[in-house]
Amino acid sequence: MTELTSTEPGTQVRAFPLERGCPFAPPQQYAELREAEPVSKVKLKYNGREAWLLTRYEDMQQMLRDPRFESDIADPGYPLQFAFPLDLLEQGIVSKTLFHMDPPVHTKHRMILMPELTARQVEAMRPRTQEIVDELIDAILAQGPGPVDLVKTLTAPLPSIQTAEQLDLPRDTTDLFYRWIALLVTQGTAEEHASANAEVEMLLHRLIAERKANPGTDLISNIIKRNDERGGELSDLDLSALVRTMIAGGHESTLNGMTVGIFTLLTHPEQAALLREHPELGGQAVDELMRYSTVSDHGTVRVAKEDAEIGGVLIKKGEGVICALQAANRDPRVFSNPDTLDFHRKEASANLAFGSGHHRCAGQTLVRMQMEVLFSTLLRRIPGLRLATPVDELPFKGETALIDGLHELPVTW
């Protein structure tokens, strides 16, 4: 039963995140709320703030495209679910990333980054992605029939290697970046967040200075050059924030999406066999896996800049809103038989796993390509792959994580 907390006499508000019966499926109450109370009040377990929870696809699309809702993490009504040190923003030590900007500032910053993530640029990266995946699988096969942890050997290394190469990051810096990313999606302390953010910022300022003096062909050099061509609109602090956006966005969500995607394939052998036999379904399969196993469930949040009505409910200025993306991606009004994994599903690309509106994930084309290469190659090269641990014993990342996933994925073959 869902935990309820009382905030005013006679008023009960659900504690959020909602409890799950199965860690690998959305909370059952999402379906109930979607039909009976699609815009409902919740109270965050993390800090006690109240916010509105959306569970219908249509309402989320409306809200995410409505300029009356903003992404400002510093707003008192923002549904903050981790200990981000806001004083770093106030002191000018770090700048907001794309995740927490709104037009026209967001548009200006995004235009500096997007040429690095066009469909043509991403497709040019496909051969290297294939090489990395094959090299990682070679190493897995060399270990014998397992058990092997695919998080450690495959889904964590792939985005780490590709992001490091794209940014030309020094090898000795990656531990710092990924310690910082891990804090972003868990409930670490404010002191831990502040320390890691300050370290990352110092390192990025050094890298930006080095690339200004000796530019290369990497992403950091390219955004510096593009910014110069536009008259130096962005400061070094802003450029650093763009790099932090790429590192954060290109790692944790991708890693967990790949891990949960493989788990879903292994627990749906008929769909895995279909993809193995028809690799041309790769793009469609990725869309369906993103829909069915949405890992970033409640990290898409906004705050109302003025009164606005969503789903027949008045959301007042200053009130926060949380999108339950797993609920939207199982909405039967949009997806037929939504609780069924179906790689022939035509409407799968309509999923909201990458968000919507001007904040739709900038790196979605890259992530989809990486997943397509990974899933199809893994199924082809290790056709007998199977779980080495019972499903109910797998170490699922709990409700303190903003992104769903597994700490380990032991397999054999």
GROMACS .gro file of C-alpha atoms in nm:
model
  413
    1MET     CA    1   0.000   0.000   0.000
    2THR     CA    2   0.127   0.349  -0.086
    3GLU     CA    3   0.254   0.551   0.209
    4LEU     CA    4   0.046   0.861   0.282
    5THR     CA    5   0.155   1.170   0.470
    6SER     CA    6  -0.060   1.453   0.594
    7THR     CA    7   0.041   1.814   0.532
    8GLU     CA    8  -0.279   1.996   0.633
    9PRO     CA    9  -0.577   1.893   0.845
   10GLY     CA   10  -0.800   1.674   0.631
   11THR     CA   11  -0.553   1.661   0.341
   12GLN     CA   12  -0.353   1.352   0.255
   13VAL     CA   13  -0.067   1.365   0.008
   14ARG     CA   14   0.115   1.059  -0.129
   15ALA     CA   15   0.478   1.021  -0.037
   16PHE     CA   16   0.700   1.024  -0.347
   17PRO     CA   17   0.864   0.825  -0.504
   18LEU     CA   18   0.576   0.580  -0.489
   19GLU     CA   19   0.649   0.231  -0.362
   20ARG     CA   20   0.696  -0.049  -0.615
   21GLY     CA   21   0.579  -0.406  -0.598
   22CYS     CA   22   0.844  -0.507  -0.852
   23PRO     CA   23   1.166  -0.305  -0.888
   24PHE     CA   24   1.173  -0.369  -1.264
   25ALA     CA   25   0.825  -0.231  -1.334
   26PRO     CA   26   0.652   0.103  -1.275
   27PRO     CA   27   0.464   0.144  -0.946
   28GLN     CA   28   0.122  -0.016  -0.987
   29GLN     CA   29  -0.043   0.301  -0.859
   30TYR     CA   30   0.071   0.491  -1.170
   31ALA     CA   31  -0.201   0.310  -1.367
   32GLU     CA   32  -0.459   0.385  -1.098
   33LEU     CA   33  -0.366   0.754  -1.084
   34ARG     CA   34  -0.360   0.783  -1.463
   35GLU     CA   35  -0.728   0.690  -1.472
   36ALA     CA   36  -0.863   0.841  -1.150
   37GLU     CA   37  -0.633   1.131  -1.052
   38PRO     CA   38  -0.387   1.206  -1.335
   39VAL     CA   39  -0.273   1.533  -1.174
   40SER     CA   40  -0.218   1.459  -0.806
   41LYS     CA   41  -0.033   1.612  -0.512
   42VAL     CA   42   0.275   1.435  -0.373
   43LYS     CA   43   0.525   1.507  -0.098
   44LEU     CA   44   0.890   1.433  -0.167
   45LYS     CA   45   1.042   1.182   0.071
   46TYR     CA   46   1.379   1.352   0.022
   47ASN     CA   47   1.301   1.701   0.150
   48GLY     CA   48   0.929   1.723   0.225
   49ARG     CA   49   0.852   1.962  -0.060
   50GLU     CA   50   0.511   1.924  -0.220
   51ALA     CA   51   0.464   1.904  -0.595
   52TRP     CA   52   0.216   1.793  -0.859
   53LEU     CA   53   0.263   1.451  -1.016
   54LEU     CA   54   0.155   1.398  -1.379
   55THR     CA   55   0.077   1.044  -1.496
   56ARG     CA   56  -0.093   1.098  -1.836
   57TYR     CA   57   0.102   1.129  -2.159
   58GLU     CA   58  -0.110   1.415  -2.294
   59ASP     CA   59  -0.071   1.625  -1.978
   60MET     CA   60   0.308   1.582  -1.980
   61GLN     CA   61   0.332   1.681  -2.346
   62GLN     CA   62   0.126   1.992  -2.273
   63MET     CA   63   0.327   2.093  -1.966
   64LEU     CA   64   0.671   2.026  -2.116
   65ARG     CA   65   0.590   2.249  -2.415
   66ASP     CA   66   0.427   2.525  -2.211
   67PRO     CA   67   0.653   2.833  -2.161
   68ARG     CA   68   0.475   2.903  -1.830
   69PHE     CA   69   0.677   2.621  -1.675
   70GLU     CA   70   1.051   2.660  -1.618
   71SER     CA   71   1.351   2.445  -1.527
   72ASP     CA   72   1.523   2.676  -1.277
   73ILE     CA   73   1.679   2.452  -1.012
   74ALA     CA   74   1.720   2.754  -0.781
   75ASP     CA   75   1.346   2.829  -0.766
   76PRO     CA   76   1.209   2.757  -0.416
   77GLY     CA   77   0.928   2.548  -0.564
   78TYR     CA   78   1.152   2.332  -0.783
   79PRO     CA   79   1.101   1.962  -0.691
   80LEU     CA   80   1.466   1.910  -0.602
   81GLN     CA   81   1.535   1.548  -0.511
   82PHE     CA   82   1.908   1.555  -0.434
   83ALA     CA   83   2.144   1.774  -0.235
   84PHE     CA   84   2.265   2.008  -0.508
   85PRO     CA   85   2.470   2.291  -0.348
   86LEU     CA   86   2.279   2.594  -0.477
   87ASP     CA   87   2.533   2.829  -0.318
   88LEU     CA   88   2.778   2.725  -0.592
   89LEU     CA   89   2.545   2.891  -0.843
   90GLU     CA   90   2.496   3.198  -0.625
   91GLN     CA   91   2.873   3.239  -0.581
   92GLY     CA   92   2.942   3.196  -0.953
   93ILE     CA   93   3.158   2.888  -0.898
   94VAL     CA   94   2.949   2.686  -1.145
   95SER     CA   95   2.696   2.780  -1.412
   96LYS     CA   96   2.361   2.613  -1.476
   97THR     CA   97   2.367   2.330  -1.729
   98LEU     CA   98   2.123   2.294  -2.019
   99PHE     CA   99   1.902   2.084  -1.793
  100HIS     CA  100   1.820   2.390  -1.582
  101MET     CA  101   1.798   2.665  -1.845
  102ASP     CA  102   1.502   2.799  -2.039
  103PRO     CA  103   1.472   2.994  -2.366
  104PRO     CA  104   1.615   3.223  -2.485
  105VAL     CA  105   1.928   3.143  -2.281
  106HIS     CA  106   1.882   2.769  -2.328
  107THR     CA  107   1.847   2.815  -2.705
  108LYS     CA  108   2.171   3.015  -2.730
  109HIS     CA  109   2.371   2.760  -2.534
  110ARG     CA  110   2.219   2.458  -2.709
  111MET     CA  111   2.308   2.602  -3.052
  112ILE     CA  112   2.677   2.594  -2.956
  113LEU     CA  113   2.655   2.223  -2.871
  114MET     CA  114   2.411   2.073  -3.122
  115PRO     CA  115   2.642   2.068  -3.429
  116GLU     CA  116   2.843   1.802  -3.239
  117LEU     CA  117   2.536   1.578  -3.217
  118THR     CA  118   2.378   1.589  -3.562
  119ALA     CA  119   2.263   1.268  -3.730
  120ARG     CA  120   2.560   1.291  -3.968
  121GLN     CA  121   2.810   1.336  -3.685
  122VAL     CA  122   2.661   1.046  -3.490
  123GLU     CA  123   2.656   0.815  -3.790
  124ALA     CA  124   3.025   0.890  -3.844
  125MET     CA  125   3.082   0.760  -3.489
  126ARG     CA  126   2.908   0.428  -3.559
  127PRO     CA  127   3.220   0.239  -3.682
  128ARG     CA  128   3.414   0.337  -3.371
  129THR     CA  129   3.120   0.240  -3.151
  130GLN     CA  130   3.116  -0.099  -3.320
  131GLU     CA  131   3.490  -0.139  -3.259
  132ILE     CA  132   3.454  -0.058  -2.889
  133VAL     CA  133   3.161  -0.297  -2.845
  134ASP     CA  134   3.346  -0.579  -3.025
  135GLU     CA  135   3.659  -0.523  -2.817
  136LEU     CA  136   3.458  -0.532  -2.493
  137ILE     CA  137   3.274  -0.848  -2.599
  138ASP     CA  138   3.605  -1.008  -2.701
  139ALA     CA  139   3.727  -0.952  -2.345
  140ILE     CA  140   3.405  -1.095  -2.201
  141LEU     CA  141   3.428  -1.409  -2.413
  142ALA     CA  142   3.792  -1.452  -2.313
  143GLN     CA  143   3.679  -1.488  -1.950
  144GLY     CA  144   3.487  -1.805  -2.033
  145PRO     CA  145   3.120  -1.879  -1.982
  146GLY     CA  146   3.086  -1.659  -1.678
  147PRO     CA  147   2.942  -1.549  -1.457
  148VAL     CA  148   3.043  -1.205  -1.584
  149ASP     CA  149   2.906  -0.871  -1.465
  150LEU     CA  150   2.793  -0.683  -1.778
  151VAL     CA  151   2.780  -0.350  -1.593
  152LYS     CA  152   3.151  -0.363  -1.513
  153THR     CA  153   3.260  -0.517  -1.843
  154LEU     CA  154   3.023  -0.365  -2.099
  155THR     CA  155   2.753  -0.111  -2.017
  156ALA     CA  156   2.972   0.116  -1.800
  157PRO     CA  157   3.284   0.108  -2.021
  158LEU     CA  158   3.108   0.177  -2.354
  159PRO     CA  159   2.968   0.526  -2.282
  160SER     CA  160   3.273   0.608  -2.067
  161ILE     CA  161   3.519   0.529  -2.345
  162GLN     CA  162   3.317   0.703  -2.615
  163THR     CA  163   3.257   1.019  -2.410
  164ALA     CA  164   3.624   1.036  -2.310
  165GLU     CA  165   3.727   1.004  -2.675
  166GLN     CA  166   3.470   1.258  -2.793
  167LEU     CA  167   3.595   1.513  -2.540
  168ASP     CA  168   3.959   1.398  -2.548
  169LEU     CA  169   3.960   1.370  -2.169
  170PRO     CA  170   4.286   1.277  -1.999
  171ARG     CA  171   4.266   0.918  -1.874
  172ASP     CA  172   4.350   1.016  -1.517
  173THR     CA  173   4.043   1.244  -1.495
  174THR     CA  174   3.766   0.994  -1.562
  175ASP     CA  175   3.738   0.869  -1.202
  176LEU     CA  176   3.662   1.223  -1.085
  177PHE     CA  177   3.398   1.276  -1.350
  178TYR     CA  178   3.217   0.952  -1.277
  179ARG     CA  179   3.231   1.002  -0.900
  180TRP     CA  180   3.065   1.340  -0.963
  181ILE     CA  181   2.803   1.184  -1.194
  182ALA     CA  182   2.722   0.915  -0.937
  183LEU     CA  183   2.645   1.189  -0.684
  184LEU     CA  184   2.416   1.366  -0.930
  185VAL     CA  185   2.175   1.073  -0.941
  186THR     CA  186   2.187   0.967  -0.576
  187GLN     CA  187   2.120   1.137  -0.247
  188GLY     CA  188   2.474   1.219  -0.145
  189THR     CA  189   2.540   1.494   0.108
  190ALA     CA  190   2.560   1.862   0.019
  191GLU     CA  191   2.927   1.858   0.120
  192GLU     CA  192   3.001   1.569  -0.119
  193HIS     CA  193   2.821   1.747  -0.403
  194ALA     CA  194   2.999   2.075  -0.337
  195SER     CA  195   3.342   1.914  -0.325
  196ALA     CA  196   3.294   1.710  -0.642
  197ASN     CA  197   3.143   2.003  -0.834
  198ALA     CA  198   3.429   2.231  -0.737
  199GLU     CA  199   3.688   1.972  -0.843
  200VAL     CA  200   3.516   1.914  -1.177
  201GLU     CA  201   3.489   2.287  -1.242
  202MET     CA  202   3.859   2.346  -1.173
  203LEU     CA  203   3.956   2.063  -1.407
  204LEU     CA  204   3.728   2.181  -1.688
  205HIS     CA  205   3.858   2.538  -1.665
  206ARG     CA  206   4.210   2.399  -1.705
  207LEU     CA  207   4.106   2.187  -2.003
  208ILE     CA  208   3.929   2.480  -2.168
  209ALA     CA  209   4.238   2.697  -2.125
  210GLU     CA  210   4.457   2.424  -2.273
  211ARG     CA  211   4.227   2.375  -2.575
  212LYS     CA  212   4.217   2.750  -2.635
  213ALA     CA  213   4.596   2.751  -2.651
  214ASN     CA  214   4.625   2.425  -2.847
  215PRO     CA  215   4.294   2.344  -3.018
  216GLY     CA  216   4.227   1.995  -3.149
  217THR     CA  217   3.935   1.824  -3.320
  218ASP     CA  218   3.756   1.722  -2.998
  219LEU     CA  219   3.420   1.851  -2.875
  220ILE     CA  220   3.572   2.096  -2.626
  221SER     CA  221   3.789   2.255  -2.895
  222ASN     CA  222   3.495   2.266  -3.134
  223ILE     CA  223   3.256   2.445  -2.898
  224ILE     CA  224   3.531   2.697  -2.813
  225LYS     CA  225   3.582   2.766  -3.184
  226ARG     CA  226   3.208   2.792  -3.248
  227ASN     CA  227   3.164   3.028  -2.954
  228ASP     CA  228   3.447   3.249  -3.085
  229GLU     CA  229   3.282   3.258  -3.427
  230ARG     CA  230   2.963   3.381  -3.259
  231GLY     CA  231   3.147   3.665  -3.088
  232GLY     CA  232   3.227   3.488  -2.763
  233GLU     CA  233   2.866   3.490  -2.636
  234LEU     CA  234   2.942   3.229  -2.372
  235SER     CA  235   3.188   3.265  -2.087
  236ASP     CA  236   3.433   2.991  -1.990
  237LEU     CA  237   3.193   2.906  -1.707
  238ASP     CA  238   2.917   2.858  -1.964
  239LEU     CA  239   3.140   2.642  -2.186
  240SER     CA  240   3.227   2.433  -1.883
  241ALA     CA  241   2.855   2.384  -1.815
  242LEU     CA  242   2.808   2.255  -2.171
  243VAL     CA  243   3.085   2.002  -2.118
  244ARG     CA  244   2.932   1.897  -1.787
  245THR     CA  245   2.600   1.850  -1.970
  246MET     CA  246   2.767   1.616  -2.219
  247ILE     CA  247   2.948   1.414  -1.953
  248ALA     CA  248   2.647   1.376  -1.724
  249GLY     CA  249   2.393   1.319  -2.000
  250GLY     CA  250   2.617   1.081  -2.190
  251HIS     CA  251   2.699   0.850  -1.903
  252GLU     CA  252   2.453   0.763  -1.627
  253SER     CA  253   2.130   0.755  -1.827
  254THR     CA  254   2.303   0.571  -2.110
  255LEU     CA  255   2.473   0.319  -1.882
  256ASN     CA  256   2.149   0.237  -1.701
  257GLY     CA  257   1.943   0.236  -2.019
  258MET     CA  258   2.183  -0.018  -2.169
  259THR     CA  259   2.188  -0.232  -1.854
  260VAL     CA  260   1.811  -0.240  -1.808
  261GLY     CA  261   1.771  -0.288  -2.184
  262ILE     CA  262   1.986  -0.603  -2.174
  263PHE     CA  263   1.798  -0.726  -1.867
  264THR     CA  264   1.470  -0.673  -2.052
  265LEU     CA  265   1.598  -0.866  -2.355
  266LEU     CA  266   1.710  -1.155  -2.135
  267THR     CA  267   1.371  -1.172  -1.964
  268HIS     CA  268   1.184  -1.152  -2.297
  269PRO     CA  269   1.360  -1.423  -2.500
  270GLU     CA  270   1.104  -1.420  -2.782
  271GLN     CA  271   1.172  -1.052  -2.851
  272ALA     CA  272   1.548  -1.107  -2.819
  273ALA     CA  273   1.520  -1.386  -3.078
  274LEU     CA  274   1.322  -1.156  -3.307
  275LEU     CA  275   1.590  -0.887  -3.289
  276ARG     CA  276   1.868  -1.143  -3.340
  277GLU     CA  277   1.697  -1.275  -3.654
  278HIS     CA  278   1.597  -0.929  -3.782
  279PRO     CA  279   1.871  -0.678  -3.696
  280GLU     CA  280   1.699  -0.426  -3.924
  281LEU     CA  281   1.453  -0.381  -3.635
  282GLY     CA  282   1.736  -0.237  -3.423
  283GLY     CA  283   1.618   0.124  -3.418
  284GLN     CA  284   1.257   0.026  -3.352
  285ALA     CA  285   1.368  -0.215  -3.079
  286VAL     CA  286   1.563   0.061  -2.903
  287ASP     CA  287   1.259   0.287  -2.910
  288GLU     CA  288   1.043   0.012  -2.763
  289LEU     CA  289   1.297  -0.075  -2.494
  290MET     CA  290   1.320   0.294  -2.399
  291ARG     CA  291   0.941   0.304  -2.373
  292TYR     CA  292   0.893  -0.022  -2.188
  293SER     CA  293   1.192   0.014  -1.952
  294THR     CA  294   1.215   0.390  -1.899
  295VAL     CA  295   1.503   0.442  -1.656
  296SER     CA  296   1.476   0.815  -1.595
  297ASP     CA  297   1.129   0.809  -1.444
  298HIS     CA  298   1.081   1.115  -1.227
  299GLY     CA  299   1.383   1.335  -1.300
  300THR     CA  300   1.187   1.547  -1.550
  301VAL     CA  301   1.054   1.830  -1.335
  302ARG     CA  302   0.941   2.191  -1.375
  303VAL     CA  303   0.807   2.480  -1.168
  304ALA     CA  304   0.520   2.710  -1.269
  305LYS     CA  305   0.620   3.071  -1.348
  306GLU     CA  306   0.252   3.169  -1.342
  307ASP     CA  307  -0.084   3.005  -1.282
  308ALA     CA  308  -0.160   2.738  -1.544
  309GLU     CA  309  -0.416   2.464  -1.590
  310ILE     CA  310  -0.299   2.110  -1.667
  311GLY     CA  311  -0.544   1.823  -1.701
  312GLY     CA  312  -0.824   2.035  -1.554
  313VAL     CA  313  -0.621   2.117  -1.242
  314LEU     CA  314  -0.498   2.467  -1.156
  315ILE     CA  315  -0.125   2.468  -1.086
  316LYS     CA  316  -0.034   2.790  -0.912
  317LYS     CA  317   0.271   3.005  -0.965
  318GLY     CA  318   0.568   2.865  -0.774
  319GLU     CA  319   0.437   2.508  -0.753
  320GLY     CA  320   0.653   2.223  -0.878
  321VAL     CA  321   0.555   1.954  -1.126
  322ILE     CA  322   0.700   1.603  -1.168
  323CYS     CA  323   0.654   1.392  -1.481
  324ALA     CA  324   0.616   1.019  -1.414
  325LEU     CA  325   0.762   0.921  -1.750
  326GLN     CA  326   0.708   0.549  -1.690
  327ALA     CA  327   0.338   0.622  -1.648
  328ALA     CA  328   0.328   0.823  -1.972
  329ASN     CA  329   0.510   0.550  -2.163
  330ARG     CA  330   0.251   0.293  -2.047
  331ASP     CA  331  -0.049   0.516  -2.125
  332PRO     CA  332  -0.301   0.302  -2.319
  333ARG     CA  333  -0.438   0.616  -2.489
  334VAL     CA  334  -0.111   0.631  -2.683
  335PHE     CA  335   0.035   0.279  -2.673
  336SER     CA  336  -0.182  -0.026  -2.741
  337ASN     CA  337  -0.125  -0.314  -2.496
  338PRO     CA  338   0.129  -0.092  -2.316
  339ASP     CA  339   0.249  -0.357  -2.070
  340THR     CA  340   0.365  -0.579  -2.359
  341LEU     CA  341   0.714  -0.551  -2.510
  342ASP     CA  342   0.667  -0.549  -2.889
  343PHE     CA  343   0.950  -0.470  -3.132
  344HIS     CA  344   0.695  -0.438  -3.413
  345ARG     CA  345   0.521  -0.152  -3.228
  346LYS     CA  346   0.482   0.139  -3.471
  347GLU     CA  347   0.413   0.405  -3.208
  348ALA     CA  348   0.721   0.323  -2.996
  349SER     CA  349   0.909   0.632  -3.119
  350ALA     CA  350   0.646   0.851  -2.951
  351ASN     CA  351   0.784   0.755  -2.607
  352LEU     CA  352   0.888   1.032  -2.368
  353ALA     CA  353   1.204   0.865  -2.237
  354PHE     CA  354   1.411   1.146  -2.391
  355GLY     CA  355   1.169   1.417  -2.277
  356SER     CA  356   0.976   1.659  -2.495
  357GLY     CA  357   0.979   2.020  -2.604
  358HIS     CA  358   1.293   2.234  -2.606
  359HIS     CA  359   1.449   2.014  -2.336
  360ARG     CA  360   1.424   1.694  -2.541
  361CYS     CA  361   1.760   1.520  -2.490
  362ALA     CA  362   2.029   1.679  -2.706
  363GLY     CA  363   2.223   1.353  -2.726
  364GLN     CA  364   1.932   1.122  -2.806
  365THR     CA  365   2.061   1.034  -3.155
  366LEU     CA  366   2.398   0.930  -3.011
  367VAL     CA  367   2.242   0.725  -2.730
  368ARG     CA  368   2.006   0.546  -2.968
  369MET     CA  369   2.293   0.459  -3.202
  370GLN     CA  370   2.507   0.324  -2.917
  371MET     CA  371   2.220   0.109  -2.789
  372GLU     CA  372   2.136  -0.021  -3.135
  373VAL     CA  373   2.497  -0.131  -3.192
  374LEU     CA  374   2.528  -0.280  -2.843
  375PHE     CA  375   2.205  -0.481  -2.835
  376SER     CA  376   2.233  -0.625  -3.186
  377THR     CA  377   2.602  -0.713  -3.148
  378LEU     CA  378   2.558  -0.875  -2.806
  379LEU     CA  379   2.269  -1.093  -2.925
  380ARG     CA  380   2.457  -1.194  -3.239
  381ARG     CA  381   2.790  -1.272  -3.076
  382ILE     CA  382   2.665  -1.440  -2.757
  383PRO     CA  383   2.334  -1.601  -2.862
  384GLY     CA  384   2.319  -1.820  -2.550
  385LEU     CA  385   2.344  -1.526  -2.310
  386ARG     CA  386   2.130  -1.563  -1.997
  387LEU     CA  387   2.105  -1.433  -1.642
  388ALA     CA  388   2.342  -1.596  -1.392
  389THR     CA  389   2.140  -1.477  -1.091
  390PRO     CA  390   1.768  -1.517  -1.014
  391VAL     CA  391   1.575  -1.201  -1.101
  392ASP     CA  392   1.465  -1.141  -0.742
  393GLU     CA  393   1.829  -1.144  -0.626
  394LEU     CA  394   1.958  -0.884  -0.872
  395PRO     CA  395   2.091  -0.565  -0.705
  396PHE     CA  396   1.841  -0.307  -0.822
  397LYS     CA  397   1.912   0.062  -0.764
  398GLY     CA  398   1.652   0.172  -0.511
  399GLU     CA  399   1.436   0.479  -0.472
  400THR     CA  400   1.727   0.696  -0.360
  401ALA     CA  401   1.851   0.686  -0.721
  402LEU     CA  402   1.699   0.931  -0.968
  403ILE     CA  403   1.773   0.688  -1.252
  404ASP     CA  404   1.666   0.324  -1.241
  405GLY     CA  405   1.927   0.058  -1.298
  406LEU     CA  406   2.128  -0.233  -1.164
  407HIS     CA  407   2.450  -0.221  -0.968
  408GLU     CA  408   2.549  -0.550  -1.134
  409LEU     CA  409   2.411  -0.769  -1.414
  410PRO     CA  410   2.568  -1.117  -1.379
  411VAL     CA  411   2.531  -1.330  -1.694
  412THR     CA  412   2.652  -1.659  -1.832
  413TRP     CA  413   2.618  -1.840  -2.166
   0.00000   0.00000   0.00000
